[in-house]
mmCIF file of N, CA and C in Angstrom:
data_model
loop_
_atom_site.group_PDB
_atom_site.id
_atom_site.type_symbol
_atom_site.label_atom_id
_atom_site.label_comp_id
_atom_site.label_asym_id
_atom_site.label_seq_id
_atom_site.Cartn_x
_atom_site.Cartn_y
_atom_site.Cartn_z
ATOM 1 N N UNK A 5 92.929 -62.445 -32.455
ATOM 2 C CA UNK A 5 93.696 -61.401 -33.100
ATOM 3 C C UNK A 5 92.729 -60.454 -33.804
ATOM 4 N N UNK A 6 93.051 -59.151 -33.755
ATOM 5 C CA UNK A 6 92.226 -58.144 -34.419
ATOM 6 C C UNK A 6 93.145 -57.257 -35.254
ATOM 7 N N UNK A 7 92.755 -57.004 -36.495
ATOM 8 C CA UNK A 7 93.528 -56.161 -37.398
ATOM 9 C C UNK A 7 92.715 -54.916 -37.715
ATOM 10 N N UNK A 8 93.317 -53.754 -37.478
ATOM 11 C CA UNK A 8 92.670 -52.470 -37.750
ATOM 12 C C UNK A 8 93.437 -51.778 -38.869
ATOM 13 N N UNK A 9 92.690 -51.304 -39.885
ATOM 14 C CA UNK A 9 93.323 -50.675 -41.035
ATOM 15 C C UNK A 9 92.616 -49.370 -41.377
ATOM 16 N N UNK A 10 93.395 -48.399 -41.809
ATOM 17 C CA UNK A 10 92.862 -47.179 -42.390
ATOM 18 C C UNK A 10 93.450 -47.042 -43.779
ATOM 19 N N UNK A 11 92.592 -46.766 -44.754
ATOM 20 C CA UNK A 11 93.039 -46.559 -46.134
ATOM 21 C C UNK A 11 93.058 -45.063 -46.431
ATOM 22 N N UNK A 12 94.115 -44.639 -47.107
ATOM 23 C CA UNK A 12 94.288 -43.239 -47.482
ATOM 24 C C UNK A 12 94.549 -43.156 -48.976
ATOM 25 N N UNK A 13 93.882 -42.247 -49.642
ATOM 26 C CA UNK A 13 94.148 -41.966 -51.048
ATOM 27 C C UNK A 13 94.965 -40.680 -51.093
ATOM 28 N N UNK A 14 96.212 -40.795 -51.528
ATOM 29 C CA UNK A 14 97.162 -39.682 -51.487
ATOM 30 C C UNK A 14 97.488 -39.237 -52.909
ATOM 31 N N UNK A 15 97.415 -37.936 -53.133
ATOM 32 C CA UNK A 15 97.781 -37.410 -54.437
ATOM 33 C C UNK A 15 99.245 -37.755 -54.710
ATOM 34 N N UNK A 16 99.569 -38.185 -55.925
ATOM 35 C CA UNK A 16 100.942 -38.615 -56.231
ATOM 36 C C UNK A 16 102.017 -37.592 -55.864
ATOM 37 N N UNK A 17 101.749 -36.314 -56.079
ATOM 38 C CA UNK A 17 102.729 -35.274 -55.768
ATOM 39 C C UNK A 17 102.981 -35.134 -54.269
ATOM 40 N N UNK A 18 102.079 -35.671 -53.434
ATOM 41 C CA UNK A 18 102.205 -35.534 -51.982
ATOM 42 C C UNK A 18 102.644 -36.831 -51.303
ATOM 43 N N UNK A 19 102.944 -37.858 -52.077
ATOM 44 C CA UNK A 19 103.292 -39.161 -51.513
ATOM 45 C C UNK A 19 104.519 -39.089 -50.608
ATOM 46 N N UNK A 20 105.575 -38.378 -51.016
ATOM 47 C CA UNK A 20 106.774 -38.268 -50.178
ATOM 48 C C UNK A 20 106.455 -37.596 -48.854
ATOM 49 N N UNK A 21 105.658 -36.534 -48.889
ATOM 50 C CA UNK A 21 105.279 -35.823 -47.662
ATOM 51 C C UNK A 21 104.457 -36.729 -46.748
ATOM 52 N N UNK A 22 103.532 -37.480 -47.328
ATOM 53 C CA UNK A 22 102.699 -38.393 -46.547
ATOM 54 C C UNK A 22 103.563 -39.454 -45.869
ATOM 55 N N UNK A 23 104.452 -40.068 -46.621
ATOM 56 C CA UNK A 23 105.320 -41.096 -46.048
ATOM 57 C C UNK A 23 106.234 -40.509 -44.980
ATOM 58 N N UNK A 24 106.781 -39.337 -45.219
ATOM 59 C CA UNK A 24 107.678 -38.703 -44.253
ATOM 60 C C UNK A 24 106.947 -38.385 -42.957
ATOM 61 N N UNK A 25 105.698 -37.965 -43.055
ATOM 62 C CA UNK A 25 104.892 -37.688 -41.870
ATOM 63 C C UNK A 25 104.801 -38.933 -40.992
ATOM 64 N N UNK A 26 104.519 -40.065 -41.587
ATOM 65 C CA UNK A 26 104.392 -41.318 -40.830
ATOM 66 C C UNK A 26 105.735 -41.787 -40.281
ATOM 67 N N UNK A 27 106.774 -41.709 -41.098
ATOM 68 C CA UNK A 27 108.088 -42.218 -40.713
ATOM 69 C C UNK A 27 108.687 -41.427 -39.548
ATOM 70 N N UNK A 28 108.415 -40.129 -39.496
ATOM 71 C CA UNK A 28 109.033 -39.282 -38.478
ATOM 72 C C UNK A 28 108.163 -39.028 -37.257
ATOM 73 N N UNK A 29 106.937 -39.493 -37.246
ATOM 74 C CA UNK A 29 106.058 -39.205 -36.115
ATOM 75 C C UNK A 29 106.434 -40.024 -34.886
ATOM 76 N N UNK A 30 106.078 -39.477 -33.726
ATOM 77 C CA UNK A 30 106.328 -40.179 -32.475
ATOM 78 C C UNK A 30 105.403 -41.392 -32.396
ATOM 79 N N UNK A 31 105.966 -42.519 -32.009
ATOM 80 C CA UNK A 31 105.192 -43.758 -31.941
ATOM 81 C C UNK A 31 105.191 -44.267 -30.503
ATOM 82 N N UNK A 32 103.992 -44.518 -29.982
ATOM 83 C CA UNK A 32 103.851 -45.069 -28.640
ATOM 84 C C UNK A 32 103.028 -46.355 -28.619
ATOM 85 N N UNK A 33 102.684 -46.866 -29.768
ATOM 86 C CA UNK A 33 101.860 -48.068 -29.829
ATOM 87 C C UNK A 33 102.480 -49.234 -29.071
ATOM 88 N N UNK A 34 103.789 -49.342 -29.116
ATOM 89 C CA UNK A 34 104.474 -50.467 -28.478
ATOM 90 C C UNK A 34 104.269 -50.492 -26.962
ATOM 91 N N UNK A 35 103.778 -49.400 -26.404
ATOM 92 C CA UNK A 35 103.524 -49.327 -24.961
ATOM 93 C C UNK A 35 102.105 -49.773 -24.605
ATOM 94 N N UNK A 36 101.281 -50.017 -25.604
ATOM 95 C CA UNK A 36 99.872 -50.330 -25.376
ATOM 96 C C UNK A 36 99.648 -51.828 -25.152
ATOM 97 N N UNK A 37 98.836 -52.173 -24.154
ATOM 98 C CA UNK A 37 98.513 -53.594 -23.914
ATOM 99 C C UNK A 37 97.840 -54.217 -25.134
ATOM 100 N N UNK A 38 98.314 -55.372 -25.522
ATOM 101 C CA UNK A 38 97.699 -56.099 -26.624
ATOM 102 C C UNK A 38 98.205 -55.732 -27.998
ATOM 103 N N UNK A 39 99.057 -54.712 -28.114
ATOM 104 C CA UNK A 39 99.590 -54.315 -29.422
ATOM 105 C C UNK A 39 100.613 -55.331 -29.891
ATOM 106 N N UNK A 40 100.520 -55.727 -31.179
ATOM 107 C CA UNK A 40 101.488 -56.668 -31.747
ATOM 108 C C UNK A 40 102.406 -56.019 -32.777
ATOM 109 N N UNK A 41 101.816 -55.302 -33.752
ATOM 110 C CA UNK A 41 102.656 -54.711 -34.801
ATOM 111 C C UNK A 41 101.914 -53.629 -35.562
ATOM 112 N N UNK A 42 102.687 -52.804 -36.262
ATOM 113 C CA UNK A 42 102.167 -51.739 -37.120
ATOM 114 C C UNK A 42 102.898 -51.810 -38.447
ATOM 115 N N UNK A 43 102.172 -51.557 -39.531
ATOM 116 C CA UNK A 43 102.768 -51.437 -40.856
ATOM 117 C C UNK A 43 102.108 -50.270 -41.583
ATOM 118 N N UNK A 44 102.911 -49.491 -42.293
ATOM 119 C CA UNK A 44 102.373 -48.536 -43.252
ATOM 120 C C UNK A 44 102.594 -49.167 -44.614
ATOM 121 N N UNK A 45 101.525 -49.350 -45.358
ATOM 122 C CA UNK A 45 101.569 -50.059 -46.635
ATOM 123 C C UNK A 45 101.313 -49.103 -47.789
ATOM 124 N N UNK A 46 102.098 -49.218 -48.849
ATOM 125 C CA UNK A 46 101.869 -48.459 -50.077
ATOM 126 C C UNK A 46 101.252 -49.421 -51.080
ATOM 127 N N UNK A 47 100.126 -49.031 -51.627
ATOM 128 C CA UNK A 47 99.424 -49.883 -52.579
ATOM 129 C C UNK A 47 99.569 -49.388 -53.994
ATOM 130 N N UNK A 48 98.595 -49.730 -54.815
ATOM 131 C CA UNK A 48 98.680 -49.381 -56.233
ATOM 132 C C UNK A 48 98.539 -47.883 -56.480
ATOM 133 N N UNK A 49 99.218 -47.442 -57.532
ATOM 134 C CA UNK A 49 99.112 -46.050 -57.983
ATOM 135 C C UNK A 49 98.033 -45.985 -59.058
ATOM 136 N N UNK A 50 97.165 -45.036 -58.903
ATOM 137 C CA UNK A 50 96.132 -44.764 -59.903
ATOM 138 C C UNK A 50 96.453 -43.406 -60.539
ATOM 139 N N UNK A 51 95.629 -42.988 -61.456
ATOM 140 C CA UNK A 51 95.876 -41.709 -62.131
ATOM 141 C C UNK A 51 95.841 -40.538 -61.150
ATOM 142 N N UNK A 52 94.882 -40.549 -60.212
ATOM 143 C CA UNK A 52 94.715 -39.401 -59.318
ATOM 144 C C UNK A 52 95.197 -39.626 -57.892
ATOM 145 N N UNK A 53 95.644 -40.862 -57.543
ATOM 146 C CA UNK A 53 96.092 -41.113 -56.168
ATOM 147 C C UNK A 53 96.937 -42.383 -56.071
ATOM 148 N N UNK A 54 97.621 -42.468 -54.943
ATOM 149 C CA UNK A 54 98.300 -43.702 -54.535
ATOM 150 C C UNK A 54 97.577 -44.177 -53.291
ATOM 151 N N UNK A 55 97.259 -45.450 -53.225
ATOM 152 C CA UNK A 55 96.557 -46.003 -52.080
ATOM 153 C C UNK A 55 97.559 -46.400 -51.004
ATOM 154 N N UNK A 56 97.315 -45.955 -49.771
ATOM 155 C CA UNK A 56 98.113 -46.342 -48.608
ATOM 156 C C UNK A 56 97.180 -46.944 -47.570
ATOM 157 N N UNK A 57 97.747 -47.766 -46.706
ATOM 158 C CA UNK A 57 96.981 -48.296 -45.592
ATOM 159 C C UNK A 57 97.876 -48.349 -44.363
ATOM 160 N N UNK A 58 97.337 -47.880 -43.234
ATOM 161 C CA UNK A 58 98.000 -48.126 -41.954
ATOM 162 C C UNK A 58 97.355 -49.389 -41.399
ATOM 163 N N UNK A 59 98.156 -50.263 -40.817
ATOM 164 C CA UNK A 59 97.713 -51.610 -40.482
ATOM 165 C C UNK A 59 98.270 -51.961 -39.108
ATOM 166 N N UNK A 60 97.405 -52.113 -38.112
ATOM 167 C CA UNK A 60 97.861 -52.531 -36.783
ATOM 168 C C UNK A 60 97.268 -53.887 -36.445
ATOM 169 N N UNK A 61 98.049 -54.680 -35.726
ATOM 170 C CA UNK A 61 97.610 -55.996 -35.273
ATOM 171 C C UNK A 61 97.569 -55.963 -33.750
ATOM 172 N N UNK A 62 96.442 -56.424 -33.198
ATOM 173 C CA UNK A 62 96.200 -56.427 -31.759
ATOM 174 C C UNK A 62 95.872 -57.848 -31.302
ATOM 175 N N UNK A 63 96.081 -58.122 -30.034
ATOM 176 C CA UNK A 63 95.707 -59.435 -29.492
ATOM 177 C C UNK A 63 94.208 -59.663 -29.585
ATOM 178 N N UNK A 64 93.424 -58.584 -29.416
ATOM 179 C CA UNK A 64 91.960 -58.720 -29.424
ATOM 180 C C UNK A 64 91.308 -57.398 -29.793
ATOM 181 N N UNK A 65 90.031 -57.463 -30.145
ATOM 182 C CA UNK A 65 89.261 -56.252 -30.385
ATOM 183 C C UNK A 65 89.208 -55.403 -29.120
ATOM 184 N N UNK A 66 89.092 -56.036 -27.961
ATOM 185 C CA UNK A 66 89.040 -55.300 -26.687
ATOM 186 C C UNK A 66 90.312 -54.472 -26.482
ATOM 187 N N UNK A 67 91.484 -55.019 -26.838
ATOM 188 C CA UNK A 67 92.733 -54.264 -26.718
ATOM 189 C C UNK A 67 92.734 -53.063 -27.655
ATOM 190 N N UNK A 68 92.286 -53.277 -28.905
ATOM 191 C CA UNK A 68 92.210 -52.173 -29.864
ATOM 192 C C UNK A 68 91.256 -51.097 -29.362
ATOM 193 N N UNK A 69 90.093 -51.510 -28.908
ATOM 194 C CA UNK A 69 89.090 -50.560 -28.429
ATOM 195 C C UNK A 69 89.608 -49.769 -27.224
ATOM 196 N N UNK A 70 90.305 -50.428 -26.314
ATOM 197 C CA UNK A 70 90.876 -49.733 -25.150
ATOM 198 C C UNK A 70 91.872 -48.675 -25.612
ATOM 199 N N UNK A 71 92.674 -48.996 -26.622
ATOM 200 C CA UNK A 71 93.628 -48.013 -27.137
ATOM 201 C C UNK A 71 92.896 -46.803 -27.720
ATOM 202 N N UNK A 72 91.777 -47.022 -28.432
ATOM 203 C CA UNK A 72 91.045 -45.896 -29.035
ATOM 204 C C UNK A 72 90.457 -44.957 -27.995
ATOM 205 N N UNK A 73 90.383 -45.384 -26.754
ATOM 206 C CA UNK A 73 89.852 -44.551 -25.673
ATOM 207 C C UNK A 73 90.966 -43.994 -24.781
ATOM 208 N N UNK A 74 92.211 -44.201 -25.184
ATOM 209 C CA UNK A 74 93.350 -43.822 -24.350
ATOM 210 C C UNK A 74 93.887 -42.429 -24.685
ATOM 211 N N UNK A 75 94.673 -41.906 -23.755
ATOM 212 C CA UNK A 75 95.363 -40.634 -23.979
ATOM 213 C C UNK A 75 96.375 -40.779 -25.110
ATOM 214 N N UNK A 76 97.013 -41.924 -25.210
ATOM 215 C CA UNK A 76 97.970 -42.190 -26.279
ATOM 216 C C UNK A 76 97.305 -42.054 -27.655
ATOM 217 N N UNK A 77 96.089 -42.562 -27.795
ATOM 218 C CA UNK A 77 95.342 -42.449 -29.042
ATOM 219 C C UNK A 77 95.061 -40.983 -29.356
ATOM 220 N N UNK A 78 94.599 -40.238 -28.363
ATOM 221 C CA UNK A 78 94.293 -38.817 -28.578
ATOM 222 C C UNK A 78 95.535 -38.057 -29.027
ATOM 223 N N UNK A 79 96.668 -38.323 -28.394
ATOM 224 C CA UNK A 79 97.912 -37.651 -28.771
ATOM 225 C C UNK A 79 98.336 -38.005 -30.188
ATOM 226 N N UNK A 80 98.245 -39.267 -30.544
ATOM 227 C CA UNK A 80 98.713 -39.694 -31.868
ATOM 228 C C UNK A 80 97.807 -39.210 -32.999
ATOM 229 N N UNK A 81 96.564 -38.854 -32.680
ATOM 230 C CA UNK A 81 95.637 -38.380 -33.709
ATOM 231 C C UNK A 81 95.328 -36.892 -33.599
ATOM 232 N N UNK A 82 96.056 -36.178 -32.770
ATOM 233 C CA UNK A 82 95.778 -34.759 -32.531
ATOM 234 C C UNK A 82 95.872 -33.913 -33.796
ATOM 235 N N UNK A 83 96.776 -34.259 -34.708
ATOM 236 C CA UNK A 83 96.948 -33.449 -35.913
ATOM 237 C C UNK A 83 96.195 -34.004 -37.119
ATOM 238 N N UNK A 84 95.419 -35.050 -36.923
ATOM 239 C CA UNK A 84 94.753 -35.718 -38.053
ATOM 240 C C UNK A 84 93.800 -34.805 -38.812
ATOM 241 N N UNK A 85 93.178 -33.855 -38.161
ATOM 242 C CA UNK A 85 92.221 -32.995 -38.847
ATOM 243 C C UNK A 85 92.820 -31.726 -39.387
ATOM 244 N N UNK A 86 94.067 -31.454 -39.110
ATOM 245 C CA UNK A 86 94.700 -30.202 -39.511
ATOM 246 C C UNK A 86 95.437 -30.312 -40.822
ATOM 247 N N UNK A 87 96.709 -29.960 -40.775
ATOM 248 C CA UNK A 87 97.535 -29.914 -41.983
ATOM 249 C C UNK A 87 97.667 -31.280 -42.644
ATOM 250 N N UNK A 88 97.598 -32.357 -41.864
ATOM 251 C CA UNK A 88 97.754 -33.684 -42.458
ATOM 252 C C UNK A 88 96.601 -34.024 -43.390
ATOM 253 N N UNK A 89 95.429 -33.481 -43.129
ATOM 254 C CA UNK A 89 94.267 -33.766 -43.971
ATOM 255 C C UNK A 89 94.509 -33.337 -45.411
ATOM 256 N N UNK A 90 95.376 -32.343 -45.623
ATOM 257 C CA UNK A 90 95.664 -31.855 -46.971
ATOM 258 C C UNK A 90 96.497 -32.851 -47.778
ATOM 259 N N UNK A 91 97.026 -33.876 -47.101
ATOM 260 C CA UNK A 91 97.883 -34.839 -47.775
ATOM 261 C C UNK A 91 97.112 -35.960 -48.456
ATOM 262 N N UNK A 92 95.832 -36.114 -48.145
ATOM 263 C CA UNK A 92 95.077 -37.202 -48.759
ATOM 264 C C UNK A 92 93.701 -36.740 -49.198
ATOM 265 N N UNK A 93 93.100 -37.505 -50.103
ATOM 266 C CA UNK A 93 91.803 -37.185 -50.681
ATOM 267 C C UNK A 93 90.692 -37.771 -49.819
ATOM 268 N N UNK A 94 89.724 -36.964 -49.437
ATOM 269 C CA UNK A 94 88.603 -37.467 -48.647
ATOM 270 C C UNK A 94 89.016 -37.877 -47.255
ATOM 271 N N UNK A 95 88.192 -38.688 -46.618
ATOM 272 C CA UNK A 95 88.457 -39.185 -45.272
ATOM 273 C C UNK A 95 89.131 -40.543 -45.347
ATOM 274 N N UNK A 96 89.994 -40.860 -44.365
ATOM 275 C CA UNK A 96 90.517 -42.228 -44.323
ATOM 276 C C UNK A 96 89.350 -43.202 -44.155
ATOM 277 N N UNK A 97 89.478 -44.374 -44.735
ATOM 278 C CA UNK A 97 88.435 -45.395 -44.627
ATOM 279 C C UNK A 97 88.903 -46.460 -43.660
ATOM 280 N N UNK A 98 88.200 -46.601 -42.514
ATOM 281 C CA UNK A 98 88.559 -47.588 -41.502
ATOM 282 C C UNK A 98 87.967 -48.943 -41.840
ATOM 283 N N UNK A 99 88.774 -49.983 -41.614
ATOM 284 C CA UNK A 99 88.313 -51.362 -41.742
ATOM 285 C C UNK A 99 88.906 -52.151 -40.581
ATOM 286 N N UNK A 100 88.074 -52.899 -39.884
ATOM 287 C CA UNK A 100 88.534 -53.736 -38.782
ATOM 288 C C UNK A 100 88.187 -55.186 -39.058
ATOM 289 N N UNK A 101 89.123 -56.079 -38.732
ATOM 290 C CA UNK A 101 88.940 -57.493 -39.036
ATOM 291 C C UNK A 101 89.328 -58.357 -37.851
ATOM 292 N N UNK A 102 88.494 -59.328 -37.545
ATOM 293 C CA UNK A 102 88.832 -60.340 -36.557
ATOM 294 C C UNK A 102 89.455 -61.510 -37.311
ATOM 295 N N UNK A 103 90.614 -61.970 -36.863
ATOM 296 C CA UNK A 103 91.302 -63.082 -37.529
ATOM 297 C C UNK A 103 90.567 -64.387 -37.245
ATOM 298 N N UNK A 104 90.337 -65.165 -38.300
ATOM 299 C CA UNK A 104 89.642 -66.442 -38.180
ATOM 300 C C UNK A 104 90.634 -67.604 -38.226
ATOM 301 N N UNK A 105 91.579 -67.542 -39.139
ATOM 302 C CA UNK A 105 92.550 -68.626 -39.279
ATOM 303 C C UNK A 105 93.940 -68.028 -39.464
ATOM 304 N N UNK A 106 94.944 -68.729 -38.939
ATOM 305 C CA UNK A 106 96.339 -68.348 -39.130
ATOM 306 C C UNK A 106 97.090 -69.567 -39.660
ATOM 307 N N UNK A 107 97.885 -69.367 -40.714
ATOM 308 C CA UNK A 107 98.774 -70.391 -41.237
ATOM 309 C C UNK A 107 100.190 -69.828 -41.103
ATOM 310 N N UNK A 108 101.062 -70.559 -40.402
ATOM 311 C CA UNK A 108 102.410 -70.088 -40.112
ATOM 312 C C UNK A 108 103.422 -70.622 -41.125
ATOM 313 N N UNK A 109 104.612 -70.043 -41.113
ATOM 314 C CA UNK A 109 105.636 -70.395 -42.096
ATOM 315 C C UNK A 109 106.093 -71.848 -42.009
ATOM 316 N N UNK A 110 105.873 -72.489 -40.870
ATOM 317 C CA UNK A 110 106.233 -73.907 -40.738
ATOM 318 C C UNK A 110 105.112 -74.848 -41.201
ATOM 319 N N UNK A 111 104.026 -74.267 -41.720
ATOM 320 C CA UNK A 111 102.905 -75.063 -42.211
ATOM 321 C C UNK A 111 101.833 -75.349 -41.181
ATOM 322 N N UNK A 112 102.112 -75.043 -39.924
ATOM 323 C CA UNK A 112 101.093 -75.256 -38.900
ATOM 324 C C UNK A 112 100.019 -74.201 -39.033
ATOM 325 N N UNK A 113 98.833 -74.525 -38.552
ATOM 326 C CA UNK A 113 97.721 -73.576 -38.650
ATOM 327 C C UNK A 113 96.839 -73.656 -37.426
ATOM 328 N N UNK A 114 96.096 -72.578 -37.212
ATOM 329 C CA UNK A 114 95.193 -72.478 -36.074
ATOM 330 C C UNK A 114 93.904 -71.833 -36.512
ATOM 331 N N UNK A 115 92.800 -72.269 -35.921
ATOM 332 C CA UNK A 115 91.534 -71.576 -36.057
ATOM 333 C C UNK A 115 91.448 -70.643 -34.858
ATOM 334 N N UNK A 116 91.332 -69.343 -35.125
ATOM 335 C CA UNK A 116 91.375 -68.351 -34.062
ATOM 336 C C UNK A 116 89.993 -67.919 -33.594
ATOM 337 N N UNK A 117 89.032 -67.858 -34.504
ATOM 338 C CA UNK A 117 87.674 -67.427 -34.149
ATOM 339 C C UNK A 117 86.709 -67.947 -35.184
ATOM 340 N N UNK A 118 86.242 -69.148 -35.003
ATOM 341 C CA UNK A 118 85.301 -69.739 -35.953
ATOM 342 C C UNK A 118 83.925 -69.121 -35.794
ATOM 343 N N UNK A 119 83.149 -69.104 -36.857
ATOM 344 C CA UNK A 119 81.776 -68.595 -36.828
ATOM 345 C C UNK A 119 80.931 -69.475 -35.902
ATOM 346 N N UNK A 120 80.004 -68.839 -35.233
ATOM 347 C CA UNK A 120 79.131 -69.583 -34.309
ATOM 348 C C UNK A 120 77.889 -70.052 -35.012
#
């Protein structure tokens, strides 16, 4: 499993616009091989910003990487440098994580990618 996240610092006055942009945008991730889920997360509010994170879960890093090279990726990020950039402070901060362990609601657990 691979988790890809982007963090956005959004000015408090623009939070509704930022959320509306995400909620109303066309979504095609569900058509991508290896895609599991997407979440838009609202984090803590600070004096000058509210922290948000977009969070996608993929079957593997290879699936995520293939999506980043796809036409679907280009379409979904076409407006990222334009008017949407005015909604957040600085550049989004990307973080990618390979899942090592999973613990499920029934108490069962799995090691997904142990260190070598």
